[in-house]
Coordinates of C-alpha atoms in Angstrom, one line a residue:
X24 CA 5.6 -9.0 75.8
X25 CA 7.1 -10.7 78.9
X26 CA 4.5 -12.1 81.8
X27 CA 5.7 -8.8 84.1
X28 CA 5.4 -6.4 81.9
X29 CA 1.7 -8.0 80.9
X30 CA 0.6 -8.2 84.5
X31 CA 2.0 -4.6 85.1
X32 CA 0.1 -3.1 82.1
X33 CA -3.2 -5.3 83.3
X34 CA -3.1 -3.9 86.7
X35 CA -2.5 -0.1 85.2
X36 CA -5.3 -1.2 83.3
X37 CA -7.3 -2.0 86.3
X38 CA -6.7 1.0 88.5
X39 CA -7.1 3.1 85.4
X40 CA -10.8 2.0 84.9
X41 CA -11.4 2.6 89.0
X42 CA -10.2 6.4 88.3
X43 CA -12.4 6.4 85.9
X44 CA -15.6 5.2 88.1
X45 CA -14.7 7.4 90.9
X46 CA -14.0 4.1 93.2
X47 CA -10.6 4.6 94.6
X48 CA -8.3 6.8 96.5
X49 CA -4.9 7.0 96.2
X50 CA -3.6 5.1 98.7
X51 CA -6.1 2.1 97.5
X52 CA -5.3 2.0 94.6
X53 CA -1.7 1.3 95.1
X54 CA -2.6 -1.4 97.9
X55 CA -4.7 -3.1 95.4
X56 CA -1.8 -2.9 92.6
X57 CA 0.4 -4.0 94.6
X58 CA -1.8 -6.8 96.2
X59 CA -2.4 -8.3 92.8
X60 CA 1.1 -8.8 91.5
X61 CA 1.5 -10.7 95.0
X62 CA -0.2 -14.1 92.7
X63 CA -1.0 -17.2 94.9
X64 CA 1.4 -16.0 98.1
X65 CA -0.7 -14.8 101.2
X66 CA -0.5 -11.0 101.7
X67 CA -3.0 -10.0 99.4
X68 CA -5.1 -7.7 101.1
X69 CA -4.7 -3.8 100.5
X70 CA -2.8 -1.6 102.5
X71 CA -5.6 1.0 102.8
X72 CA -9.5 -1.2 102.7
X73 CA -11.7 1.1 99.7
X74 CA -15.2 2.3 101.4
X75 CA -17.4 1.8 99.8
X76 CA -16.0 -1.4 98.4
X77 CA -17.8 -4.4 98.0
X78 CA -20.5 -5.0 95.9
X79 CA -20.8 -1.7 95.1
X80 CA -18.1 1.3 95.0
X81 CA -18.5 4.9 95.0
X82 CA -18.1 4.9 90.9
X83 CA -21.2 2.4 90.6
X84 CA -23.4 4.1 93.1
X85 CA -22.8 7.6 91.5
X86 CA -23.3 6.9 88.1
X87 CA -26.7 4.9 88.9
X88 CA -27.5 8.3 91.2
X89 CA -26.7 10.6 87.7
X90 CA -28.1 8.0 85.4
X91 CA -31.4 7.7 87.6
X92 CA -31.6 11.6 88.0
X93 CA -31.2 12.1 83.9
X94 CA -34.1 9.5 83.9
X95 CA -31.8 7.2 81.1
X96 CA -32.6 3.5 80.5
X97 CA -31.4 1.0 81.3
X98 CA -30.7 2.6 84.8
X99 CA -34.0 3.9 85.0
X100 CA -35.6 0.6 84.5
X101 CA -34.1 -0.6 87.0
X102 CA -34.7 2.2 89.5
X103 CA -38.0 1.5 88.9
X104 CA -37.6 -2.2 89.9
X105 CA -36.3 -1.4 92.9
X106 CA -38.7 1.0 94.2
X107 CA -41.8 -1.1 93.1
X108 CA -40.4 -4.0 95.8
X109 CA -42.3 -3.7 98.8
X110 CA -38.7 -4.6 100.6
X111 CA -37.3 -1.3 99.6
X112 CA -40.4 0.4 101.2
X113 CA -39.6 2.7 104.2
X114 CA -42.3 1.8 106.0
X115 CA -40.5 -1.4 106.7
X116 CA -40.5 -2.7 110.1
X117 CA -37.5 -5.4 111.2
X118 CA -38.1 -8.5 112.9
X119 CA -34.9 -9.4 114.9
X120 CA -34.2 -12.8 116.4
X121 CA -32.0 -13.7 119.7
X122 CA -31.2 -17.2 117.2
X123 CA -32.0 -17.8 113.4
X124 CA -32.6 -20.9 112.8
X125 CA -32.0 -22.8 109.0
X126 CA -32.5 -26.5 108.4
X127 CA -34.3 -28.9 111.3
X128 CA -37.3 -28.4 113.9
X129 CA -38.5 -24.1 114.0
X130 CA -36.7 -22.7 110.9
X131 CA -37.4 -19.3 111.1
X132 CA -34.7 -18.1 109.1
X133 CA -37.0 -16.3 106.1
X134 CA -37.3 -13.4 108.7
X135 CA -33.6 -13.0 108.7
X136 CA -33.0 -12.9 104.7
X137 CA -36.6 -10.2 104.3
X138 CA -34.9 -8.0 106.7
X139 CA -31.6 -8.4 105.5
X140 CA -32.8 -7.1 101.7
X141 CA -35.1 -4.7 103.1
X142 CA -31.8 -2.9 104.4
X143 CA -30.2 -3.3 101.4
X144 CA -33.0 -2.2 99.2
X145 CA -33.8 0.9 101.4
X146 CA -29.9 1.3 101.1
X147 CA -29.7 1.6 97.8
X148 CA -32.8 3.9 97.9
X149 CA -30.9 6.1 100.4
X150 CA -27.3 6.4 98.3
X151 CA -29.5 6.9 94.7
X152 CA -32.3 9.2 95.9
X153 CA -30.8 10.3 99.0
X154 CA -34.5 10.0 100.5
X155 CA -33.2 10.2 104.5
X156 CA -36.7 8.2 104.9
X157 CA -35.6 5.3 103.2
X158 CA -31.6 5.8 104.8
X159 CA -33.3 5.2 108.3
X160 CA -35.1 2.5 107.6
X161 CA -31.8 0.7 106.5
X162 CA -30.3 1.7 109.6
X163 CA -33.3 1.0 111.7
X164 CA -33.3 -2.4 110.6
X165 CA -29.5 -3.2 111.0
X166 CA -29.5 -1.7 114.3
X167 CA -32.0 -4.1 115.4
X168 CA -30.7 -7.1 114.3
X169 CA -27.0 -6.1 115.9
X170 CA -28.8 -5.2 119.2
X171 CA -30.1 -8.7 119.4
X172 CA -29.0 -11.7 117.1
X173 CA -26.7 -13.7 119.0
X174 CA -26.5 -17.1 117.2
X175 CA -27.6 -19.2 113.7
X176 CA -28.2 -22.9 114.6
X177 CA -30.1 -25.5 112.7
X178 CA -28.9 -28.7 110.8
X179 CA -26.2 -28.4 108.2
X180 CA -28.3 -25.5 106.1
X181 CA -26.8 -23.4 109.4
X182 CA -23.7 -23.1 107.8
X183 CA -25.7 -22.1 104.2
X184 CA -26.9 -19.0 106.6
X185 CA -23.9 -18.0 108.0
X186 CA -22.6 -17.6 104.5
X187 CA -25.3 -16.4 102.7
X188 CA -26.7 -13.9 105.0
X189 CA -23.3 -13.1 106.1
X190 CA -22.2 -11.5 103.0
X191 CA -25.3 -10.0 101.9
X192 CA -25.8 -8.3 105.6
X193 CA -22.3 -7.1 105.7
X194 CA -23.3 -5.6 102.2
X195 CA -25.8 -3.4 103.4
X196 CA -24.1 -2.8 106.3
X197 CA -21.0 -1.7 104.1
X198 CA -23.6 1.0 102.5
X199 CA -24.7 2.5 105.5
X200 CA -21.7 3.3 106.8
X201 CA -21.6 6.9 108.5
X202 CA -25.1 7.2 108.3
X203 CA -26.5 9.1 111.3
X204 CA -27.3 6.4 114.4
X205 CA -25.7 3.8 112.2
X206 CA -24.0 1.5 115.2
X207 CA -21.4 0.3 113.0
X208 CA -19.1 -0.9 115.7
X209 CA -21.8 -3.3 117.4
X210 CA -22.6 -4.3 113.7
X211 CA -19.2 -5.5 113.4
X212 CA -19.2 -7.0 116.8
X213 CA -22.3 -9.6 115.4
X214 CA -20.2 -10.4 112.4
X215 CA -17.1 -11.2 114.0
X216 CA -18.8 -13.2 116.7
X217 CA -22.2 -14.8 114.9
X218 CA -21.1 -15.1 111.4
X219 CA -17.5 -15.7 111.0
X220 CA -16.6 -18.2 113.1
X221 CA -19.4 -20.6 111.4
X222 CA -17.3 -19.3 108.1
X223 CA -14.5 -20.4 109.5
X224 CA -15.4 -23.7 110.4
X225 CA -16.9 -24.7 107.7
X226 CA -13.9 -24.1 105.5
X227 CA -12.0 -25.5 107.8
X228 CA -13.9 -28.4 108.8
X229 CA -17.0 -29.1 106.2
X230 CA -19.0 -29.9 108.8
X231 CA -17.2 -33.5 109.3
X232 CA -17.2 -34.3 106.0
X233 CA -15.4 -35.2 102.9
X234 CA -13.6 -32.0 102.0
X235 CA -15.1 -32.2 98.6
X236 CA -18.9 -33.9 100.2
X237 CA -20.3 -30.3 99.9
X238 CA -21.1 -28.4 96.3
X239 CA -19.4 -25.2 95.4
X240 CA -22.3 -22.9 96.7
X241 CA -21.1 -24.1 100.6
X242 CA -18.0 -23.0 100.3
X243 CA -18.3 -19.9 97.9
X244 CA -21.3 -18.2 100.4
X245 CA -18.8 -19.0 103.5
X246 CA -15.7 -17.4 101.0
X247 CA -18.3 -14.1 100.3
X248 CA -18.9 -13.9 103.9
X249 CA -15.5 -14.0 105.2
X250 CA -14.4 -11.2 102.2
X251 CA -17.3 -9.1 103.0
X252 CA -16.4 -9.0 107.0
X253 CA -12.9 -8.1 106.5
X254 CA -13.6 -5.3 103.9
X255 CA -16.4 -4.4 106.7
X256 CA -13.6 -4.2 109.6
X257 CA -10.8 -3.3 107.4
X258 CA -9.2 -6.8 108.3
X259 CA -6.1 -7.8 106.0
X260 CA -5.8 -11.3 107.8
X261 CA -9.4 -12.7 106.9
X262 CA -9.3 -10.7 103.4
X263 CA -6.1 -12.9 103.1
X264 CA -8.3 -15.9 103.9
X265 CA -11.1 -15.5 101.3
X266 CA -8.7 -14.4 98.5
X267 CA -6.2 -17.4 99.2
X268 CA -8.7 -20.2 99.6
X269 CA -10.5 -18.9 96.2
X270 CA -6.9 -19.3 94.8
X271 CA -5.5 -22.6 96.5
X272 CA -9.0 -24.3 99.1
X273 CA -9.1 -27.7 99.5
X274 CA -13.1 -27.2 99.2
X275 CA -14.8 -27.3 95.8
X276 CA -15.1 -23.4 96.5
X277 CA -11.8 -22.9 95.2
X278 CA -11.3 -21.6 91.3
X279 CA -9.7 -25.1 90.2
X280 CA -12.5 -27.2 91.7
X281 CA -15.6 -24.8 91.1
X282 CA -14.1 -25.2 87.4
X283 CA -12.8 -28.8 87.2
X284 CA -12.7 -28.9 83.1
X285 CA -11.3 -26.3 80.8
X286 CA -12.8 -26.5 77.0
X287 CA -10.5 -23.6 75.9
X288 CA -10.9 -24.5 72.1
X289 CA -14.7 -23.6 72.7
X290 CA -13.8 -20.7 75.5
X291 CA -15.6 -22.5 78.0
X292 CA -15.6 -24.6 81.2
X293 CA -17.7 -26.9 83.1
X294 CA -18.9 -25.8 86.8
X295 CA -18.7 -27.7 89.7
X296 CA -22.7 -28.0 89.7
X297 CA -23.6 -28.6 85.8
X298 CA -24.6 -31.9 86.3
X299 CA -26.5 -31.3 89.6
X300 CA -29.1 -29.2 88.7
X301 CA -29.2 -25.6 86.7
X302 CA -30.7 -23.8 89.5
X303 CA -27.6 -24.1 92.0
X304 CA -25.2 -23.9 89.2
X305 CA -27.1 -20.5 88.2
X306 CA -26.5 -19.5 92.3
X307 CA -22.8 -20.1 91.6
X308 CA -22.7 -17.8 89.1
X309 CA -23.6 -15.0 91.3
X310 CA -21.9 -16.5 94.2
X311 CA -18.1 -16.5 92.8
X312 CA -19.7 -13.4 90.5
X313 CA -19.9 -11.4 94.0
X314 CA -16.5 -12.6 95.3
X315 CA -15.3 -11.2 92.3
X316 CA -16.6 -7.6 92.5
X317 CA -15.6 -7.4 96.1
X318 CA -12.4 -8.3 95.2
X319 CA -11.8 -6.1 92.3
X320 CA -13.7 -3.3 94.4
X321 CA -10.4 -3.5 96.5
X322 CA -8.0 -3.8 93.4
X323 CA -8.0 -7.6 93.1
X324 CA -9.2 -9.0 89.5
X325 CA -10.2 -12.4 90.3
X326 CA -12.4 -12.1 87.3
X327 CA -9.8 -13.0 85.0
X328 CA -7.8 -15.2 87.2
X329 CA -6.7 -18.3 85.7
X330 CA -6.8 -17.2 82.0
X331 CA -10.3 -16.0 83.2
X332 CA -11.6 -19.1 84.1
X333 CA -14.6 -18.3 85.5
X334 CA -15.4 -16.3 83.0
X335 CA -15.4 -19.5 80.4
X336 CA -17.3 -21.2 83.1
X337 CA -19.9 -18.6 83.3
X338 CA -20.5 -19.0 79.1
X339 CA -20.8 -22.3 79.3
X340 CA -23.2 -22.0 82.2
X341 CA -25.3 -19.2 80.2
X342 CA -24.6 -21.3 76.5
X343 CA -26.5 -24.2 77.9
X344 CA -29.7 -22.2 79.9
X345 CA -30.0 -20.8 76.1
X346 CA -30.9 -24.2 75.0
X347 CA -27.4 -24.8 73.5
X348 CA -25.5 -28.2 73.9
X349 CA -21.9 -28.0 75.4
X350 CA -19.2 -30.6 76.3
X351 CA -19.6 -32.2 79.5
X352 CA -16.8 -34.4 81.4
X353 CA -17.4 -37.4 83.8
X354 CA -17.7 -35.7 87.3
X355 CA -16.6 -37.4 89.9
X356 CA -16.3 -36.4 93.9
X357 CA -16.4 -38.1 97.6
X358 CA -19.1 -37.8 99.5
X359 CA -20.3 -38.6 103.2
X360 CA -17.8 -39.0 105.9
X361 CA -15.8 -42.0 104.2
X362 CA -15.4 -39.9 100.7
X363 CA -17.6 -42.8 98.9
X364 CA -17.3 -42.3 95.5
X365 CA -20.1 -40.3 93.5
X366 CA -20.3 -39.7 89.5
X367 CA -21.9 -37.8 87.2
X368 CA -22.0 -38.4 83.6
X369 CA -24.4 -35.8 81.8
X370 CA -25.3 -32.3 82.5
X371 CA -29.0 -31.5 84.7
X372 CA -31.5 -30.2 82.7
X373 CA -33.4 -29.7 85.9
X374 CA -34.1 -26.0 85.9
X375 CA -32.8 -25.5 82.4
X376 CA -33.3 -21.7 81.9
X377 CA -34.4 -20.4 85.1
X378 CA -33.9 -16.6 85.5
X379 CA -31.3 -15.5 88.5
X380 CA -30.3 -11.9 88.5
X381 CA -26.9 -12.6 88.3
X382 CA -26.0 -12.0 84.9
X383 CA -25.7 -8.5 84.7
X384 CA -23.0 -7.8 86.8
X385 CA -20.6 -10.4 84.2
X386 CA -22.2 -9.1 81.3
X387 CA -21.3 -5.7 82.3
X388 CA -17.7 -6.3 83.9
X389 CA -16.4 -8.5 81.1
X390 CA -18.3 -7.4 77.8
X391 CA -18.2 -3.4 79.6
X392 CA -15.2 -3.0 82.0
X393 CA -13.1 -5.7 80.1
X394 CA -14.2 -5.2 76.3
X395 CA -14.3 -9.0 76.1
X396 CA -16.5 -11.0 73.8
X397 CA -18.8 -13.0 75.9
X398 CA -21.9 -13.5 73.9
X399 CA -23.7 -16.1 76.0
X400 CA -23.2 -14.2 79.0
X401 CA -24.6 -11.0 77.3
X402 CA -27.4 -13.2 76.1
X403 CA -28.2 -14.4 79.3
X404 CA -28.5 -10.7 80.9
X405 CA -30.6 -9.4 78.2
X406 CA -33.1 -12.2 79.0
X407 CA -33.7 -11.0 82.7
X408 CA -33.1 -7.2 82.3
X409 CA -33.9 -4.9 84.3
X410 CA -33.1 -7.3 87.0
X411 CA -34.8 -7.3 90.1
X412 CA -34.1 -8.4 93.5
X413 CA -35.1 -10.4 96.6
X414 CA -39.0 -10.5 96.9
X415 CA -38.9 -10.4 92.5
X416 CA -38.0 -13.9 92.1
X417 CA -40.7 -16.1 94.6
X418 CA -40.6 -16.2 98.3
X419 CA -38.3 -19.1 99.0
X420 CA -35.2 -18.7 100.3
X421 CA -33.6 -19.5 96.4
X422 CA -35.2 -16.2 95.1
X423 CA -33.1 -14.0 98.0
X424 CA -30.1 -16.2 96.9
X425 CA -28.5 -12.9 95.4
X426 CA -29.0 -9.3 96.3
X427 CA -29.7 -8.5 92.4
X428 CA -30.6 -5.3 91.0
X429 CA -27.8 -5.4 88.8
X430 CA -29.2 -3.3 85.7
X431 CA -29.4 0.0 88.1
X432 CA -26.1 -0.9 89.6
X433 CA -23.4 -2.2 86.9
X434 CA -24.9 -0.7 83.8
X435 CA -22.5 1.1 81.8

């Protein structure tokens, strides 16, 4: 079979299976087709942006609504994790700040990330039960914050907030969208104008650095929160950003530098973060994991780009938090402002095995959507299932990393 006619047949593939869910109108589903067999060249963004479509699309949402309904496991296990998180609560109250602050003197930043998965939560409570309750409570609390947040400052961790809390907000935002009193316009106005153009800096920029003084999580947060806002303001030219600097950044964001050693024979492939610690590198994996699903929300598989390269990365992440040995390469990077040189020679067992709830959403795109043998990965997801979400993993800012819930949401 020639390399068209195998890229045509994936990408049939690929719009086939959003039919299937529900996810895509027409007119979608050819701008993502066609978007796809555009490879590394800019231009990649669809013609017509999919709404719902990022984290979660219309086929996800209504089969966790039927699923919950029909009371069926494993959706209905993680219903119930949801609605037993006091974030998801509609008697939720926001707390917005005029400046969030992360890293330095006043942080204050923890009342930024509660709020922002207390909208999300209730969100998700909204779309599944349809409880109007729990639908203003969402909007209530993104209202407030658009009314009045007006700048992130701090040390470098500033640029961690603009990322992280960029993408997830945009995310509930994205849900929300029509709801009654919902200002989406002025919600978009804070995201062009507080968020995104700390995004683009830092990708631009690295605060000063060495391009590659920063781990993959900097840039990958940044990339999420960039995707998110153009999906969020149907914006071709920054979706065009995100998708291209996954596919060709100078930062160790990018696919090739996120996953700097390929193991094919073993179907793995070392992350950017192995030998730092195994809490980060478990971050990454639900970092480029959510890239991914926006992306293929708008008919984009960046899942299996590369020979599905992250994918190999993601076994070898899960193979060794299983207690398995893998292969590791000498890494080595600059760092600072002068790119001294920095190596690594073994893999961090520093937070061997901690529990993220990120691995659903690979388990169930690559063993479920795909069909693919990933047995690591699906290990890895049955250890933390029914995933929760922010507020279920500790109250530092490292357990509202990930929006989560990915048993109710990608279960298939």
């Amino acid at each position: 079979m020639s390399r068209d006619t195998d890229i045509t047949t994936h990408r049939m593939s690929r719009r086939s299976l959003l039919r299937t869910a529900g996810g895509l109108a027409a007119a979608g589903a050819l701008g993502g087709a066609t978007a796809a067999l555009n490879g590394n060249t800019a231009g990649a963004a669809p013609a017509t942006f999919t709404h719902p479509g990022m984290l979660h699309a219309y086929g996800e949402l209504n089969r966790a609504k039927v699923q919950v309904a029909a009371g069926k496991d494993p959706w209905l296990s993680g219903w119930n994790r949801l609605t037993a998180n006091s974030h998801s609560a509609s008697s939720w109250k926001a707390n917005p700040q005029a400046t969030i602050i992360r890293g330095g003197t006043g942080e204050n930043y923890g009342i930024l990330y509660n709020d922002i998965h207390a909208a999300y939560q209730n969100a998700l409570r909204w779309k599944i039960a349809g409880t109007t309750a729990h639908g203003d409570t969402a909007r209530d609390i993104l209202n407030a914050w658009s009314a009045k947040l007006t700048s992130l400052a701090g040390n470098a961790d500033r640029f961690l907030a603009a990322g992280i809390y960029g993408y997830q907000f945009a995310n509930a935002a994205e849900l929300m969208r029509g709801y009654s009193g919902f200002d989406l316009n002025r919600f978009k106005t804070m995201m062009l104008n507080v968020f995104y153009p700390m995004n683009n800096d830092f990708l631009l920029r690295h605060n000063d650095a060495c391009i590659t003084n920063y781990w993959a999580n900097w840039d990958l947060c940044n990339m999420n929160s960039i995707l998110a806002i153009a999906i969020l303001c149907d914006d071709g030219a920054k979706y065009d950003q995100a998708v291209n600097y996954f596919k060709n950044g100078a930062g160790n964001g990018s696919i090739n530098r996120a996953v700097p050693f390929l193991y094919d024979s073993q179907g793995l492939a070392q992350w950017q973060e192995s030998g730092r610690d195994q809490g980060h590198t478990m971050m990454g994996m639900g970092q480029m994991g959510a890239f991914c699903e926006m992306a293929w929300n708008q008919g984009d598989d960046l899942y299996g780009y590369g020979n599905n390269r992250f994918m190999k990365a993601a076994e070898y992440v899960a193979k060794y938090n299983l207690g398995n040995t893998v292969p590791f390469t000498t890494y080595t990077w600059g760092t600072g402002q002068n790119c001294a040189q920095m190596s690594q020679t073994v893999i961090s067992d520093n937070s061997r095995g901690q529990v993220r709830p990120v691995w659903d959403q690979l388990h169930y795109h690559y063993a479920g959507r795909r069909g693919l043998s990933v047995p690591y990965i699906t290990q890895m997801a049955g250890k933390g299932r029914p995933e929760g979400g922010g507020g279920d993993y500790g109250s530092a800012s490292g357990g509202f990393d990930q929006l989560g819930f990915g048993t109710l949401m990608y279960a298939r």
